[in-house]
C-alpha positions as protocol buffer text, in pm:
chain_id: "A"
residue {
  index: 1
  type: UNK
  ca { x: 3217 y: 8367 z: -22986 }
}
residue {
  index: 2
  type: UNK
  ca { x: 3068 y: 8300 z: -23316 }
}
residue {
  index: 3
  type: UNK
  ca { x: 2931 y: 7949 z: -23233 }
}
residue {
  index: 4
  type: UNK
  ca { x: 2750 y: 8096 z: -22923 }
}
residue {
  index: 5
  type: UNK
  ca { x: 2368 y: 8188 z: -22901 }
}
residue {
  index: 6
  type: UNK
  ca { x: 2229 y: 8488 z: -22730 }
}
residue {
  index: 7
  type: UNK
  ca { x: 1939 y: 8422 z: -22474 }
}
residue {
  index: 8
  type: UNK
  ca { x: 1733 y: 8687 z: -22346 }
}
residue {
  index: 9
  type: UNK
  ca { x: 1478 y: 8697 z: -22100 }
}
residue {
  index: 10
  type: UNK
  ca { x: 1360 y: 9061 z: -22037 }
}
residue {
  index: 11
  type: UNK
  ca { x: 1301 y: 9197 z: -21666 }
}
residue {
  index: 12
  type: UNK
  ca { x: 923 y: 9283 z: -21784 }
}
residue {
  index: 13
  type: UNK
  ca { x: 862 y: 8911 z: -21857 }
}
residue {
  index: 14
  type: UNK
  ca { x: 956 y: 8822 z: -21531 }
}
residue {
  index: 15
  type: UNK
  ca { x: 733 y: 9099 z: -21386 }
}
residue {
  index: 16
  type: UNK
  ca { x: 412 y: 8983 z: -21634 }
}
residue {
  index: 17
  type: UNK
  ca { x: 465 y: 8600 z: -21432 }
}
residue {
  index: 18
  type: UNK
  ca { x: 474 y: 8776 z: -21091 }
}
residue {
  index: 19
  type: UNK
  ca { x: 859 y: 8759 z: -21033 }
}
residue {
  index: 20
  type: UNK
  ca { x: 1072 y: 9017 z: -20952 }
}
residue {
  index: 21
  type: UNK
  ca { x: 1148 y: 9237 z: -21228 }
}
residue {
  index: 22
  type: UNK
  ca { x: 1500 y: 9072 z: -21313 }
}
residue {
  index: 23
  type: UNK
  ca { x: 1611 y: 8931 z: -21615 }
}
residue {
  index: 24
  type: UNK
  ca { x: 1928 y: 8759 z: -21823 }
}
residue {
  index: 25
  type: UNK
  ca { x: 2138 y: 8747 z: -22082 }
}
residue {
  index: 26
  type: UNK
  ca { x: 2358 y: 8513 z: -22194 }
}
residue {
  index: 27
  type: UNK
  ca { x: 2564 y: 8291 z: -22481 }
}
residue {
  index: 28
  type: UNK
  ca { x: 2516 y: 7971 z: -22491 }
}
residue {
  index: 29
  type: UNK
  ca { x: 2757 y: 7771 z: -22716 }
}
residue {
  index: 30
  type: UNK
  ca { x: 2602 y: 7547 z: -22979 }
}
residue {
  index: 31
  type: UNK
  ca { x: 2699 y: 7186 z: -22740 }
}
residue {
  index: 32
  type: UNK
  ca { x: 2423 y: 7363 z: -22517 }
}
residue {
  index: 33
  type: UNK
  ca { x: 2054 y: 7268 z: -22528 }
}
residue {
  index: 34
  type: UNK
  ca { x: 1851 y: 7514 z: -22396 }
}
residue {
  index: 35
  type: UNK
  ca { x: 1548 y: 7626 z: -22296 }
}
residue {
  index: 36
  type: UNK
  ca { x: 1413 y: 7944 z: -22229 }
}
residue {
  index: 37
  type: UNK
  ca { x: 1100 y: 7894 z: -22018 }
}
residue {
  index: 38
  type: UNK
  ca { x: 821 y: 8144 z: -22098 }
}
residue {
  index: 39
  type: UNK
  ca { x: 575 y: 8138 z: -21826 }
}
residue {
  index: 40
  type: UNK
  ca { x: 469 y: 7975 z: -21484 }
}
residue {
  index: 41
  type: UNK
  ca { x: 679 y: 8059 z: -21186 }
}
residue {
  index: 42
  type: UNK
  ca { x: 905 y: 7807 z: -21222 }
}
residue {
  index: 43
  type: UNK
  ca { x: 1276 y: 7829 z: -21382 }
}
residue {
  index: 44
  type: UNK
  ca { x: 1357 y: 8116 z: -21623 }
}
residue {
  index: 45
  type: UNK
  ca { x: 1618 y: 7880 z: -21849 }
}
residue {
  index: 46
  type: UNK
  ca { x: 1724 y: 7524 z: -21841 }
}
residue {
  index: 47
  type: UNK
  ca { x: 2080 y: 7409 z: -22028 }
}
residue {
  index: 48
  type: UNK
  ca { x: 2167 y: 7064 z: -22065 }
}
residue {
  index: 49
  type: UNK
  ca { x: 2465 y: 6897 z: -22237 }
}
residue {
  index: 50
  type: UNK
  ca { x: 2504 y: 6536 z: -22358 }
}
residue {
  index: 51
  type: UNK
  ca { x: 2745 y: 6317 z: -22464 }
}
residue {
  index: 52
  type: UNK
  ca { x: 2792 y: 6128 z: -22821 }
}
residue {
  index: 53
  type: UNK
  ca { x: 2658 y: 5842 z: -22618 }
}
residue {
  index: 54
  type: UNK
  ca { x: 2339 y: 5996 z: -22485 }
}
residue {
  index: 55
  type: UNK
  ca { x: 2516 y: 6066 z: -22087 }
}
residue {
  index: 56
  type: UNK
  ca { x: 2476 y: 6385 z: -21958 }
}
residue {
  index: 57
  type: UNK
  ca { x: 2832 y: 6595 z: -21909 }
}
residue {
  index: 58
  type: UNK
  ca { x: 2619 y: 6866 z: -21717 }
}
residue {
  index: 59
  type: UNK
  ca { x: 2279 y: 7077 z: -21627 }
}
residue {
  index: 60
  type: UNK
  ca { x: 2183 y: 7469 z: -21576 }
}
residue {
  index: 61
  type: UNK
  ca { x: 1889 y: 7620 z: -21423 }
}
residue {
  index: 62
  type: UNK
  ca { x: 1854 y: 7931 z: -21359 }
}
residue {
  index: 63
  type: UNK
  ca { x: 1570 y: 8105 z: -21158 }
}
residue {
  index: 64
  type: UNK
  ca { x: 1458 y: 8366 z: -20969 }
}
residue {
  index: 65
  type: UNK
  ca { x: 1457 y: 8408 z: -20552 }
}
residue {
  index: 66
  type: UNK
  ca { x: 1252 y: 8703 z: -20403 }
}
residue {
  index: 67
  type: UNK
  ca { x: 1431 y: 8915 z: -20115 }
}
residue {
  index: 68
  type: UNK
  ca { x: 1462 y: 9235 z: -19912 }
}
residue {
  index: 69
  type: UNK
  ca { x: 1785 y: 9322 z: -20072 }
}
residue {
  index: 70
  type: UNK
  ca { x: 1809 y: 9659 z: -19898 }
}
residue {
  index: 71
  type: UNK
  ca { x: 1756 y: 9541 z: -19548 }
}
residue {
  index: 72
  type: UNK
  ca { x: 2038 y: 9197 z: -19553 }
}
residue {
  index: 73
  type: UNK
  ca { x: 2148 y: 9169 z: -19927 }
}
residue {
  index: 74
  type: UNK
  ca { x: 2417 y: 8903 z: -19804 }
}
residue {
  index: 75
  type: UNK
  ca { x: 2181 y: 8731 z: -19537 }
}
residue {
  index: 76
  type: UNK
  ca { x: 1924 y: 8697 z: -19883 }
}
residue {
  index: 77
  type: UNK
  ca { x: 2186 y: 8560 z: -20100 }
}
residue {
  index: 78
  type: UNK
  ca { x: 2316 y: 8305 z: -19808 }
}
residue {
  index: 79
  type: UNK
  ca { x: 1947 y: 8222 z: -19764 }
}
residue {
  index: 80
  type: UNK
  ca { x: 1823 y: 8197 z: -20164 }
}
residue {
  index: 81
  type: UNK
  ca { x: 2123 y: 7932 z: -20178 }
}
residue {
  index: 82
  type: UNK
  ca { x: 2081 y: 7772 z: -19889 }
}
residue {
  index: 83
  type: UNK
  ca { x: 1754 y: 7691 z: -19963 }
}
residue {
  index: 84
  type: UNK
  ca { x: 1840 y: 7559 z: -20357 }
}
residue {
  index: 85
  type: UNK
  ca { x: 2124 y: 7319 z: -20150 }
}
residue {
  index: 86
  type: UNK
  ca { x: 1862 y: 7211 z: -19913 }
}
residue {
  index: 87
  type: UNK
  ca { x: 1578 y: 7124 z: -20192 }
}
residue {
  index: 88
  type: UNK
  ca { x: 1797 y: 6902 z: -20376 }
}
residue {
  index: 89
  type: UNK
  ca { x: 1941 y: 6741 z: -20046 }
}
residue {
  index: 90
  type: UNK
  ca { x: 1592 y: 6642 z: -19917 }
}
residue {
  index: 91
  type: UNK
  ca { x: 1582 y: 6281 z: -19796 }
}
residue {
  index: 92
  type: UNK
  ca { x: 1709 y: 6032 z: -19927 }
}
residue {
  index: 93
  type: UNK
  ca { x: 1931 y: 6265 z: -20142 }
}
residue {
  index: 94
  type: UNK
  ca { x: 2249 y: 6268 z: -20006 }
}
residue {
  index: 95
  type: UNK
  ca { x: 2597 y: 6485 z: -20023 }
}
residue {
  index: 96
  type: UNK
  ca { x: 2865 y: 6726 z: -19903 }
}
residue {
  index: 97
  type: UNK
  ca { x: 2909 y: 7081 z: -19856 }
}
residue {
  index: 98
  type: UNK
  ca { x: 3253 y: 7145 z: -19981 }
}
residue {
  index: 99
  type: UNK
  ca { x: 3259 y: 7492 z: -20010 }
}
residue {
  index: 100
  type: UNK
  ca { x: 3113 y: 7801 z: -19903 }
}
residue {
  index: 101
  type: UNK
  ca { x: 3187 y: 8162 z: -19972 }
}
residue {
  index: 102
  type: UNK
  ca { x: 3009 y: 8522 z: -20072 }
}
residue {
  index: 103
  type: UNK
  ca { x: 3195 y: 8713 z: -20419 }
}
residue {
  index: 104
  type: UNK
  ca { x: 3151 y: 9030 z: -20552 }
}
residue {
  index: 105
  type: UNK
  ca { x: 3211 y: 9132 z: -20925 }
}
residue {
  index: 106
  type: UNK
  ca { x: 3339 y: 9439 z: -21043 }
}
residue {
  index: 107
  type: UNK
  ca { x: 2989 y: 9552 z: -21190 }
}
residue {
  index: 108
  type: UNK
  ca { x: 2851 y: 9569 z: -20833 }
}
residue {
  index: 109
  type: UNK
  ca { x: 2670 y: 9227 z: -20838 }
}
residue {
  index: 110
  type: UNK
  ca { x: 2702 y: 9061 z: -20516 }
}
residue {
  index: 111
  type: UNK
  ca { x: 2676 y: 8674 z: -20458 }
}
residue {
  index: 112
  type: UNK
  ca { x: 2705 y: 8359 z: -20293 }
}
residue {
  index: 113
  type: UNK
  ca { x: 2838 y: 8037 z: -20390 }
}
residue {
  index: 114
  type: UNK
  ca { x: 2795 y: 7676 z: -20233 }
}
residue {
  index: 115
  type: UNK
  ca { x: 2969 y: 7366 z: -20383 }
}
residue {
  index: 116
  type: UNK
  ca { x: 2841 y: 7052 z: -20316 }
}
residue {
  index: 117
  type: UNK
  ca { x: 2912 y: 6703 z: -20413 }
}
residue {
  index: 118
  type: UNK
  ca { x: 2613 y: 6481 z: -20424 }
}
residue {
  index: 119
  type: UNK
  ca { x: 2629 y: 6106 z: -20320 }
}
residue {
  index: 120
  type: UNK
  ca { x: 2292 y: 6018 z: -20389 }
}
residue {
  index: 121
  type: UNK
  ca { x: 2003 y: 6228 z: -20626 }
}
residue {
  index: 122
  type: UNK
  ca { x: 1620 y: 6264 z: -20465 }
}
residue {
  index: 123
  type: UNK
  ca { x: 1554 y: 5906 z: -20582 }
}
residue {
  index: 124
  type: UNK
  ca { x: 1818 y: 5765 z: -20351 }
}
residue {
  index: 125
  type: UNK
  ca { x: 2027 y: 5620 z: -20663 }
}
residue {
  index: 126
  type: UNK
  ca { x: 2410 y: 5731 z: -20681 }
}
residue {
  index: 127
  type: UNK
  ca { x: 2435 y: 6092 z: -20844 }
}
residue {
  index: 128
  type: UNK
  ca { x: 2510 y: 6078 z: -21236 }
}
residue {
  index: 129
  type: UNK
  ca { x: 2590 y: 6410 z: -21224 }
}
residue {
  index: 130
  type: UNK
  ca { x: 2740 y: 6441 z: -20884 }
}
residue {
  index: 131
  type: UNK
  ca { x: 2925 y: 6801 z: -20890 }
}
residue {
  index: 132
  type: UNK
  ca { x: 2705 y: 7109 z: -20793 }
}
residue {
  index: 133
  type: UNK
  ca { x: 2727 y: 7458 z: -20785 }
}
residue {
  index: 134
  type: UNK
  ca { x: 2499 y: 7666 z: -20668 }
}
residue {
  index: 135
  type: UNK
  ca { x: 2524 y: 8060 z: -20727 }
}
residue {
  index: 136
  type: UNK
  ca { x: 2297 y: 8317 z: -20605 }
}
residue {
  index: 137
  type: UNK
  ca { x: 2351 y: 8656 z: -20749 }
}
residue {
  index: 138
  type: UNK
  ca { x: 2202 y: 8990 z: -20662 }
}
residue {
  index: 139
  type: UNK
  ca { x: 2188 y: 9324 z: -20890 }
}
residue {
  index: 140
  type: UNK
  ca { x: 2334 y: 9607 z: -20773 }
}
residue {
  index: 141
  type: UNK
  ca { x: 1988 y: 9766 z: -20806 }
}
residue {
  index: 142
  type: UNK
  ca { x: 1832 y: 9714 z: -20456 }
}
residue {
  index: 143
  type: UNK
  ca { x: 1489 y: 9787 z: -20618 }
}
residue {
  index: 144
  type: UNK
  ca { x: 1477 y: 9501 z: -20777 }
}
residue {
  index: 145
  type: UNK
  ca { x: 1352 y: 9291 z: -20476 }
}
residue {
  index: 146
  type: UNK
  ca { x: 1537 y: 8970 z: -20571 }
}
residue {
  index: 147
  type: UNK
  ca { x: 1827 y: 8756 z: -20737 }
}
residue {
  index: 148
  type: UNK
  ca { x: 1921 y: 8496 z: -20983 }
}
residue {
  index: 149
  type: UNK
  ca { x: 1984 y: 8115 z: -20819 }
}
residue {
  index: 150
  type: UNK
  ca { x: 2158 y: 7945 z: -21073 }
}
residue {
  index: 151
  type: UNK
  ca { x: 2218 y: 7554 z: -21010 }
}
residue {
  index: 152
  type: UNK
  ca { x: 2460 y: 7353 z: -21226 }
}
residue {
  index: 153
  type: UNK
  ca { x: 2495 y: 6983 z: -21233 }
}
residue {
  index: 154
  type: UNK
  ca { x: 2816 y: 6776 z: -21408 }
}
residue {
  index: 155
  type: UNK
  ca { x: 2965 y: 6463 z: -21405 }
}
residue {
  index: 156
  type: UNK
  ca { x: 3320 y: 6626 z: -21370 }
}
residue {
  index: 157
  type: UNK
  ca { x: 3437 y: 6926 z: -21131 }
}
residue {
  index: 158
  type: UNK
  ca { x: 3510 y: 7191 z: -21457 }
}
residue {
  index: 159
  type: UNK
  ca { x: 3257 y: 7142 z: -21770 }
}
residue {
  index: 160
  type: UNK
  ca { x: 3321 y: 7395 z: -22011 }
}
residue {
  index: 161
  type: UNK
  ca { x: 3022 y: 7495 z: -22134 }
}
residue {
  index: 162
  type: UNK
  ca { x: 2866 y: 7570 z: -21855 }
}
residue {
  index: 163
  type: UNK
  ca { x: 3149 y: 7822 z: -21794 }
}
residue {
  index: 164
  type: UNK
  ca { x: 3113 y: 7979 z: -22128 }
}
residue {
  index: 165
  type: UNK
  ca { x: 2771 y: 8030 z: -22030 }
}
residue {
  index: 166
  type: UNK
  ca { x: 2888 y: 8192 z: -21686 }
}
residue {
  index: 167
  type: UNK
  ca { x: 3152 y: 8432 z: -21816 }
}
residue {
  index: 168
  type: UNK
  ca { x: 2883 y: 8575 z: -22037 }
}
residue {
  index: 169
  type: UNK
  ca { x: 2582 y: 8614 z: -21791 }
}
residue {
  index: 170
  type: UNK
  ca { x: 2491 y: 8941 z: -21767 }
}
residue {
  index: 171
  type: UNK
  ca { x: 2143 y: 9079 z: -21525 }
}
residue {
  index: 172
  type: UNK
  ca { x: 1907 y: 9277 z: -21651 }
}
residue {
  index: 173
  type: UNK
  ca { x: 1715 y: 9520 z: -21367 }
}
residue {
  index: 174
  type: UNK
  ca { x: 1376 y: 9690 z: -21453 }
}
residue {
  index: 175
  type: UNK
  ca { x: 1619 y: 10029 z: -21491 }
}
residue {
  index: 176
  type: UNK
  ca { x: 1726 y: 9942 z: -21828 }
}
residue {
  index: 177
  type: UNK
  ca { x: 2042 y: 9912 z: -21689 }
}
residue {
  index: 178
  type: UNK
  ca { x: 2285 y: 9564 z: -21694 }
}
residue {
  index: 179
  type: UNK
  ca { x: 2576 y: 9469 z: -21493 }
}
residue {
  index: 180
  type: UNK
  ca { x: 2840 y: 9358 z: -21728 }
}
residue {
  index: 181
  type: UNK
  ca { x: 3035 y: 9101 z: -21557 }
}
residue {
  index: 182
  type: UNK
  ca { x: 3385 y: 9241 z: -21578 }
}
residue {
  index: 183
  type: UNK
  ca { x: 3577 y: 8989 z: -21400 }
}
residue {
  index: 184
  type: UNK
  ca { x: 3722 y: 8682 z: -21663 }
}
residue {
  index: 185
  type: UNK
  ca { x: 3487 y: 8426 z: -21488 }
}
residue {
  index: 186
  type: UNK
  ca { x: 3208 y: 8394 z: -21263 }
}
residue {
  index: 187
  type: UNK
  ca { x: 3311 y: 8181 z: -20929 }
}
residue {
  index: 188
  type: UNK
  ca { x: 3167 y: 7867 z: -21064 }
}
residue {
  index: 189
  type: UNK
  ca { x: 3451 y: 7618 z: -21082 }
}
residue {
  index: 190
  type: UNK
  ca { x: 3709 y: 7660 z: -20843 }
}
């Protein structure tokens, strides 16, 4: 993984900008644009790939949901992805659920993953980028009153880079502690 580049984004950060106290790590290979996004309320990191041509192969955002987690910590994660699904499908955007399903890793983070394949974006023009994912993952520390919604965009069904990026995510909670994503792969391509 020598080509790959650590991004951090501390769970005090995310407290300082009113978020839940939840943060990431991850390794981004070097194909990878990214950016981490230091303030506002708005995404925590944004990853975008392009082609020799200038077309994008794929994008990542990842951001923070608020939630009860100790009450419904599956109804929250349904719920924080729902709503990401039904943002981008707003009229005239157009597309099909293909997929639904919760996962659990073996660190104790618990999640939910929609696939969708888009038709049309939010300007009503056919989808460039036409295969999403959207993942919303919970710590296993209930405290932390929230999640990670992570939304990726390609032009193809598997982009490798974006899984690189995936199999190294880990979730930093307020605790100190991270969960280490044990299994090979995060459910992001099927």
């Amino acid at each position: 993984m020598s080509s790959a580049r650590e991004f951090r984004i501390a769970p005090a950060t995310t407290r300082r900008r009113g978020l839940p106290p939840i943060g990431l790590s991850v390794f981004a290979p070097e194909c990878l644009d990214v950016t981490v996004i230091e303030t506002g309320t708005s995404a925590l990191l944004f990853a975008s790939e392009a082609d020799r041509s200038g077309n994008r192969i794929g994008v990542v955002e990842i951001d923070i949901f608020t939630a009860n987690m100790v009450i419904d910590p599956d109804g929250a994660l349904e719920r924080a992805a729902d709503a990401a699904v039904d943002k981008v499908l707003g009229a005239p955007a157009a597309g099909t659920v293909r997929q639904r399903a919760r996962f659990e890793l073996d660190d104790g983070t618990s999640g939910f993953r929609i696939e969708v394949v888009m038709t049309r974006d939010l300007d009503g023009t056919p989808s460039p980028l036409p295969h999403l994912t959207v993942l919303a993952l919970a710590p296993d520390d209930a405290a932390a009153r929230g999640g990670l919604i992570a939304m990726v965009r390609s032009a193809r069904p598997a982009w490798a880079a974006a899984d690189t990026l995936f199999e190294t995510l880990r979730v930093l909670t307020r605790d100190g502690g991270a969960n280490d994503n044990v299994r090979t792969r995060l459910p992001f391509t099927p």
